[in-house]
Coordinates of C-alpha atoms in Angstrom, one line a residue:
M488 CA -111.8 -201.0 30.6
V489 CA -113.8 -198.4 32.8
E490 CA -116.0 -195.6 32.3
A491 CA -115.0 -192.1 33.9
N492 CA -117.3 -193.0 36.8
G493 CA -115.3 -196.2 37.7
N494 CA -117.8 -198.6 36.4
E495 CA -116.4 -201.5 34.3
F496 CA -117.6 -201.5 30.7
V497 CA -117.1 -204.6 28.5
M498 CA -117.8 -203.7 24.9
R499 CA -120.3 -206.1 23.1
G500 CA -120.6 -204.5 19.6
I501 CA -121.1 -204.7 16.0
N502 CA -119.2 -202.9 13.1
H503 CA -121.1 -200.7 10.7
A504 CA -119.7 -199.6 7.4
H505 CA -121.3 -196.1 7.6
T506 CA -118.9 -194.3 5.0
W507 CA -119.9 -196.7 2.2
Y508 CA -123.6 -196.7 3.1
P509 CA -124.5 -193.4 4.6
E510 CA -128.1 -193.8 3.4
Q511 CA -128.5 -196.7 6.0
T512 CA -129.7 -194.2 8.8
T513 CA -131.4 -196.9 10.9
A514 CA -128.5 -199.3 11.1
I515 CA -127.2 -198.0 14.5
A516 CA -130.5 -198.3 15.9
D517 CA -131.1 -201.8 14.5
I518 CA -127.8 -203.0 16.1
A519 CA -128.7 -201.5 19.3
A520 CA -132.0 -203.2 19.4
K521 CA -130.3 -206.6 19.0
G522 CA -128.6 -205.8 22.3
A523 CA -125.2 -204.4 21.3
N524 CA -123.6 -202.0 23.8
T525 CA -121.2 -200.6 21.3
V526 CA -121.2 -199.7 17.6
R527 CA -118.0 -199.4 15.7
V528 CA -118.5 -196.9 13.0
V529 CA -116.6 -196.6 9.7
L530 CA -115.6 -193.1 8.8
G531 CA -113.6 -191.7 5.9
S532 CA -111.0 -189.0 6.2
G533 CA -111.1 -187.6 2.6
D534 CA -107.5 -189.4 1.8
R535 CA -109.1 -192.4 0.4
W536 CA -112.9 -192.2 1.0
T537 CA -115.1 -189.3 1.1
K538 CA -114.6 -187.1 4.2
T539 CA -117.1 -187.6 7.1
S540 CA -117.7 -184.1 7.9
A541 CA -117.9 -182.6 11.5
S542 CA -121.6 -182.3 11.2
Q543 CA -121.8 -185.8 10.2
V544 CA -119.9 -187.1 13.1
S545 CA -122.2 -185.0 15.2
G546 CA -125.1 -186.8 13.7
L547 CA -123.6 -190.1 14.2
I548 CA -122.7 -189.5 17.9
G549 CA -126.4 -188.4 18.2
Q550 CA -127.7 -191.7 17.0
C551 CA -125.3 -193.6 19.3
K552 CA -126.5 -191.6 22.2
A553 CA -130.2 -191.9 21.3
N554 CA -129.9 -195.6 21.2
K555 CA -127.6 -195.9 24.3
V556 CA -124.7 -197.4 22.7
I557 CA -121.0 -196.3 23.0
C558 CA -119.7 -194.9 19.7
V559 CA -116.2 -196.3 18.5
L560 CA -115.5 -194.0 15.6
E561 CA -112.8 -195.2 13.5
V562 CA -110.8 -193.7 10.3
H563 CA -110.8 -196.6 7.6
D564 CA -108.3 -194.7 5.1
T565 CA -105.4 -196.2 6.8
T566 CA -106.1 -199.7 6.0
G567 CA -103.0 -201.6 5.2
Y568 CA -100.6 -198.6 4.9
G569 CA -97.2 -199.8 3.4
E570 CA -98.8 -202.6 1.6
D571 CA -101.8 -200.9 0.1
G572 CA -100.6 -197.8 -2.1
A573 CA -104.3 -196.2 -1.6
A574 CA -104.0 -196.1 2.3
T575 CA -102.9 -193.1 4.2
T576 CA -100.8 -192.5 7.3
L577 CA -101.7 -192.4 11.1
D578 CA -100.5 -188.8 11.0
K579 CA -103.0 -187.9 8.4
A580 CA -105.6 -189.8 10.4
A581 CA -104.7 -187.8 13.6
D582 CA -105.0 -184.5 11.4
Y583 CA -108.6 -185.6 10.5
W584 CA -109.6 -186.1 14.1
I585 CA -108.3 -182.8 14.8
S586 CA -110.5 -181.2 11.8
V587 CA -113.5 -182.7 13.5
K588 CA -112.5 -181.9 17.1
S589 CA -115.7 -179.6 17.4
A590 CA -117.9 -182.7 17.0
L591 CA -115.9 -184.6 19.6
E592 CA -115.7 -182.2 22.4
G593 CA -117.8 -182.8 25.2
Q594 CA -118.5 -186.4 24.1
E595 CA -115.9 -188.1 26.0
D596 CA -118.3 -190.3 28.0
Y597 CA -119.8 -191.6 24.8
V598 CA -117.0 -191.7 22.4
V599 CA -114.0 -193.9 21.6
V600 CA -111.7 -192.5 19.1
N601 CA -110.2 -195.4 17.1
I602 CA -107.3 -193.6 15.4
G603 CA -107.0 -195.5 12.2
N604 CA -108.3 -199.1 11.0
E605 CA -105.5 -201.6 10.4
P606 CA -102.9 -198.9 10.1
Y607 CA -100.1 -201.0 8.5
G608 CA -100.2 -204.1 6.1
N609 CA -97.3 -206.8 6.2
T610 CA -94.7 -204.2 4.9
N611 CA -92.6 -202.2 7.4
A612 CA -94.9 -203.2 10.2
S613 CA -92.3 -202.3 12.8
A614 CA -92.9 -198.7 11.9
W615 CA -96.5 -199.2 13.7
T616 CA -94.9 -198.4 17.2
G617 CA -93.4 -194.8 16.4
A618 CA -96.3 -194.0 14.2
T619 CA -98.8 -194.9 16.8
K620 CA -96.9 -192.9 19.5
S621 CA -96.7 -189.9 17.4
A622 CA -100.5 -190.1 16.5
I623 CA -101.4 -190.2 20.2
S624 CA -99.2 -187.3 21.0
K625 CA -100.6 -185.2 18.3
L626 CA -104.0 -185.9 19.5
R627 CA -103.5 -185.3 23.1
S628 CA -101.6 -181.9 22.3
A629 CA -104.6 -180.9 20.2
G630 CA -106.6 -181.4 23.4
L631 CA -108.5 -184.4 22.5
N632 CA -109.2 -186.3 25.9
H633 CA -111.1 -189.1 24.7
A634 CA -110.3 -192.9 25.3
L635 CA -108.1 -193.7 22.1
M636 CA -108.1 -197.1 20.6
V637 CA -105.3 -198.1 18.5
D638 CA -105.6 -201.2 15.9
A639 CA -102.8 -203.6 15.5
P640 CA -100.5 -203.9 12.3
N641 CA -100.5 -206.9 9.9
W642 CA -103.9 -206.0 8.7
G643 CA -105.0 -205.8 12.3
Q644 CA -104.0 -209.3 13.1
D645 CA -100.4 -208.7 14.6
W646 CA -98.9 -212.1 13.5
S647 CA -95.5 -210.5 13.9
G648 CA -96.2 -209.6 17.4
T649 CA -95.3 -206.0 17.0
M650 CA -98.2 -204.6 19.0
R651 CA -98.0 -207.4 21.7
A652 CA -94.2 -206.5 22.3
N653 CA -94.5 -202.8 22.2
A654 CA -98.0 -202.1 23.8
A655 CA -96.6 -201.3 27.1
S656 CA -94.4 -198.6 25.9
V657 CA -97.1 -197.2 23.5
F658 CA -99.6 -197.0 26.6
A659 CA -96.9 -195.3 28.6
S660 CA -96.4 -192.8 25.9
D661 CA -100.0 -191.6 26.5
P662 CA -100.1 -188.7 29.1
D663 CA -103.6 -189.8 29.7
R664 CA -102.8 -193.4 30.0
N665 CA -106.2 -193.8 28.2
T666 CA -105.3 -195.9 25.1
I667 CA -107.1 -199.1 24.3
F668 CA -105.4 -201.7 22.0
S669 CA -107.4 -203.5 19.4
I670 CA -106.6 -206.8 17.8
H671 CA -108.5 -208.2 14.8
M672 CA -109.1 -211.8 14.8
Y673 CA -109.3 -213.6 11.4
G674 CA -107.3 -216.5 9.9
V675 CA -104.5 -216.1 12.2
Y676 CA -106.4 -216.9 15.0
D677 CA -108.0 -220.3 14.0
T678 CA -107.3 -222.2 17.3
A679 CA -108.4 -221.6 20.8
A680 CA -104.7 -221.7 22.0
E681 CA -103.6 -218.7 20.0
V682 CA -106.8 -216.7 20.8
Q683 CA -106.2 -217.3 24.6
D684 CA -102.4 -216.7 24.3
Y685 CA -102.8 -213.3 22.7
L686 CA -105.6 -212.0 25.0
N687 CA -104.1 -213.2 28.2
H688 CA -100.8 -211.5 27.4
F689 CA -102.5 -208.3 27.5
V690 CA -104.8 -209.1 30.6
N691 CA -102.0 -210.4 32.6
N692 CA -100.0 -207.3 32.0
R693 CA -102.8 -205.0 32.8
L694 CA -103.1 -203.4 29.1
P695 CA -106.4 -202.8 27.9
I696 CA -107.4 -205.0 24.8
A697 CA -110.5 -205.3 22.8
V698 CA -111.1 -207.5 19.8
G699 CA -112.1 -204.8 17.4
E700 CA -113.1 -207.2 14.5
F701 CA -113.7 -210.9 13.8
G702 CA -115.9 -213.0 11.8
D703 CA -116.6 -216.8 11.6
A704 CA -115.0 -217.2 8.4
H705 CA -112.2 -215.4 6.2
S706 CA -110.3 -215.6 3.0
D707 CA -107.0 -216.1 5.0
G708 CA -108.1 -219.2 7.2
N709 CA -111.1 -220.1 9.5
P710 CA -111.1 -218.1 12.8
D711 CA -112.3 -219.9 15.9
E712 CA -115.3 -217.5 16.6
D713 CA -116.2 -219.8 19.5
A714 CA -112.9 -219.4 21.3
I715 CA -112.9 -215.6 20.7
M716 CA -116.2 -215.1 22.2
A717 CA -115.7 -217.5 25.2
T718 CA -112.3 -216.2 26.1
A719 CA -113.5 -212.5 25.8
Q720 CA -116.4 -213.4 28.0
S721 CA -114.2 -215.1 30.7
L722 CA -111.7 -212.3 30.7
G723 CA -113.9 -209.6 30.7
V724 CA -112.5 -208.2 27.2
G725 CA -114.6 -206.5 24.8
Y726 CA -115.3 -207.8 21.2
I727 CA -116.8 -206.1 18.3
G728 CA -118.0 -208.4 15.4
W729 CA -117.6 -207.5 11.6
S730 CA -120.1 -206.5 10.3
W731 CA -123.7 -205.6 10.4
S732 CA -124.2 -205.6 6.5
G733 CA -122.9 -204.4 3.1
N734 CA -119.8 -206.5 2.6
G735 CA -118.7 -207.2 -0.7
S736 CA -115.5 -208.3 -2.9
G737 CA -116.0 -212.1 -2.1
V738 CA -116.6 -211.6 1.8
E739 CA -120.4 -211.2 1.6
Y740 CA -120.4 -214.0 4.2
L741 CA -119.3 -211.6 7.0
D742 CA -122.6 -210.0 6.8
M743 CA -124.9 -210.4 9.9
A744 CA -127.8 -209.0 8.4
N745 CA -129.1 -209.6 4.8
G746 CA -129.5 -206.2 3.0
F747 CA -129.3 -204.4 6.1
D748 CA -132.7 -206.0 7.3
P749 CA -132.6 -206.5 11.0
N750 CA -135.4 -209.1 10.6
S751 CA -133.3 -211.5 8.2
L752 CA -130.1 -212.5 10.1
T753 CA -127.4 -214.6 8.4
S754 CA -126.2 -217.5 10.3
W755 CA -123.3 -215.7 11.2
G756 CA -125.4 -212.8 12.5
N757 CA -127.8 -215.3 14.4
R758 CA -124.7 -217.1 16.0
F759 CA -123.0 -213.7 16.9
I760 CA -126.1 -212.2 18.5
N761 CA -128.1 -215.2 19.9
G762 CA -125.4 -218.0 20.2
V763 CA -123.2 -219.0 23.3
N764 CA -121.4 -215.9 24.7
G765 CA -123.2 -213.8 22.0
I766 CA -124.4 -210.2 22.8
A767 CA -127.9 -211.1 23.6
A768 CA -126.7 -213.0 26.5
T769 CA -123.5 -211.0 27.7
S770 CA -124.0 -207.4 26.6
E771 CA -124.7 -204.7 29.1
A772 CA -125.4 -201.1 28.6
A773 CA -122.7 -198.6 29.8
S774 CA -123.5 -197.0 33.1
I775 CA -123.5 -193.7 31.5
Y776 CA -126.9 -194.7 30.0
G777 CA -128.2 -196.4 33.2
G778 CA -126.6 -199.8 32.7
G779 CA -125.5 -201.9 35.6
G780 CA -121.8 -201.6 35.0
G781 CA -121.2 -205.6 35.0
T782 CA -122.9 -208.7 36.3
G783 CA -120.2 -211.2 36.3
S784 CA -118.3 -210.5 33.2
G785 CA -114.7 -208.7 33.8
T786 CA -112.4 -208.7 36.8
A787 CA -113.3 -209.2 40.6
P788 CA -112.1 -206.7 43.2
N789 CA -109.3 -209.0 43.8
G790 CA -107.8 -208.7 40.2
Y791 CA -108.9 -212.1 39.0
P792 CA -111.4 -212.4 36.2
Y793 CA -115.0 -213.7 36.9
C794 CA -115.9 -217.3 35.8
A795 CA -117.8 -217.0 32.5
N796 CA -119.6 -220.4 33.3
G797 CA -120.4 -219.3 37.1
S798 CA -120.4 -222.0 39.9
S799 CA -120.0 -224.8 37.1
S800 CA -116.2 -224.0 37.1
D801 CA -116.1 -224.5 40.8
P802 CA -116.7 -228.2 41.8
D803 CA -115.6 -227.7 45.4
G804 CA -117.8 -224.8 46.1
D805 CA -115.1 -222.6 47.5
G806 CA -115.9 -219.6 45.1
W807 CA -112.7 -220.3 42.9
G808 CA -113.0 -221.7 39.6
W809 CA -110.6 -222.7 36.6
E810 CA -111.1 -221.3 33.0
N811 CA -108.7 -220.8 30.3
N812 CA -105.8 -222.0 32.1
R813 CA -106.2 -219.5 35.1
S814 CA -108.1 -219.1 38.3
C815 CA -111.5 -217.2 38.3
V816 CA -113.9 -216.0 40.7
V817 CA -117.4 -217.2 40.8
P818 CA -119.7 -214.3 40.5
G819 CA -121.9 -213.9 43.4
S820 CA -119.8 -216.3 45.8
G821 CA -118.8 -215.2 49.2
T822 CA -118.9 -211.6 50.6
A823 CA -118.1 -208.3 48.8
P824 CA -115.2 -206.1 49.9
N825 CA -117.8 -203.9 51.8
G826 CA -118.9 -206.8 54.0
Y827 CA -122.2 -207.6 52.3
P828 CA -123.1 -210.6 50.5
Y829 CA -123.0 -210.9 46.8
C830 CA -126.4 -211.2 45.1
V831 CA -126.9 -215.0 43.8
S832 CA -129.1 -213.7 41.0
G833 CA -126.9 -210.8 40.0
S834 CA -128.2 -207.8 38.3
S835 CA -131.9 -209.3 38.3
S836 CA -132.1 -208.5 41.9
D837 CA -131.1 -204.9 41.3
P838 CA -134.0 -203.1 39.4
D839 CA -132.8 -199.6 39.6
G840 CA -129.1 -200.4 38.3
D841 CA -127.2 -198.9 41.4
G842 CA -125.3 -202.2 42.1
W843 CA -127.5 -203.1 45.3
G844 CA -130.0 -205.8 45.3
W845 CA -132.2 -207.5 47.9
E846 CA -132.1 -211.1 48.5
N847 CA -133.2 -213.3 51.6
S848 CA -134.5 -210.1 53.3
R849 CA -131.3 -208.3 53.2
S850 CA -129.2 -206.0 51.0
C851 CA -126.7 -207.7 48.5
V852 CA -124.1 -206.5 46.3
V853 CA -124.0 -207.3 42.3
A854 CA -120.6 -208.7 41.4
G855 CA -118.7 -206.3 39.3
S856 CA -121.1 -203.2 39.9
S857 CA -120.2 -199.7 41.1
A858 CA -121.1 -201.2 44.7
D859 CA -118.5 -203.8 44.4
S860 CA -115.6 -202.0 45.8

């Protein structure tokens, strides 16, 4: 995933259930303060939950921009369509986005439109492909030029492989070629092998993928959150954890903050934010906000992923490592394509965030930055 200026952007975010808790007006700022570079915001289309108006959408985007996070806005009313009788269609969700177009226009650098949350349950999931293509077409025809995000069927987990098998044709159906696929990883992804297999399929086929939701526990099984975060980091894939606060109906354990209090993190929140491969260690602001555009996460100019564990994955010191059953490039090893050495210290050698640093009395290039080309 890249921004309009060509800089790589790796989502490190947290979901916020705005539509159920509109009074929690500091949640986006609190999430940003923990280091997230993305907030996925739950909206209502009016089909199941109260419609989030255009003015409210504008306000949410304003909060995201003020706190220097990318806004992934999603319609939640589609959740489990076909299995949950209260859910609505992707076509209705597309109508919602068109109805709030005035709030979205001009915000393309800051907003990703996540058309509909988990738009099919386990019933008739094969209809996902056609419905997704139709929704994309409807939005593009209406003049929405944002990056679009599409969730998988099977309550977001794609255990049937429907999104995996049809992602290439869905991507090709977008005239802007600007569609991101989102997999939700709960009980279906309880082993590292399952996580790696799914994400590597998309990366190897050059299809943009993000983990739009995951937790450290769930009613359908125990997701391997360590593998999800480690694999996402090694592949330069975005992830957005569920969720900041306000969970109910037996899944309160998915809260990251107790009672929306940023000073009272749960064990899940502390692990997600401060643990290994968590957002405190790996998140970088989008370059539209002055971020560095990548310091080793993501993909090297030669098309291989950067090694998440740096030189520790490279015992012979040749700049190549081995992680998640594939070769990776050690950030900072060797020479950038423009002939300058990579910065050994990454973005810490680049105070102004332009991709150029200074080490050993000469200029160096921050791996993965705008200068690394």
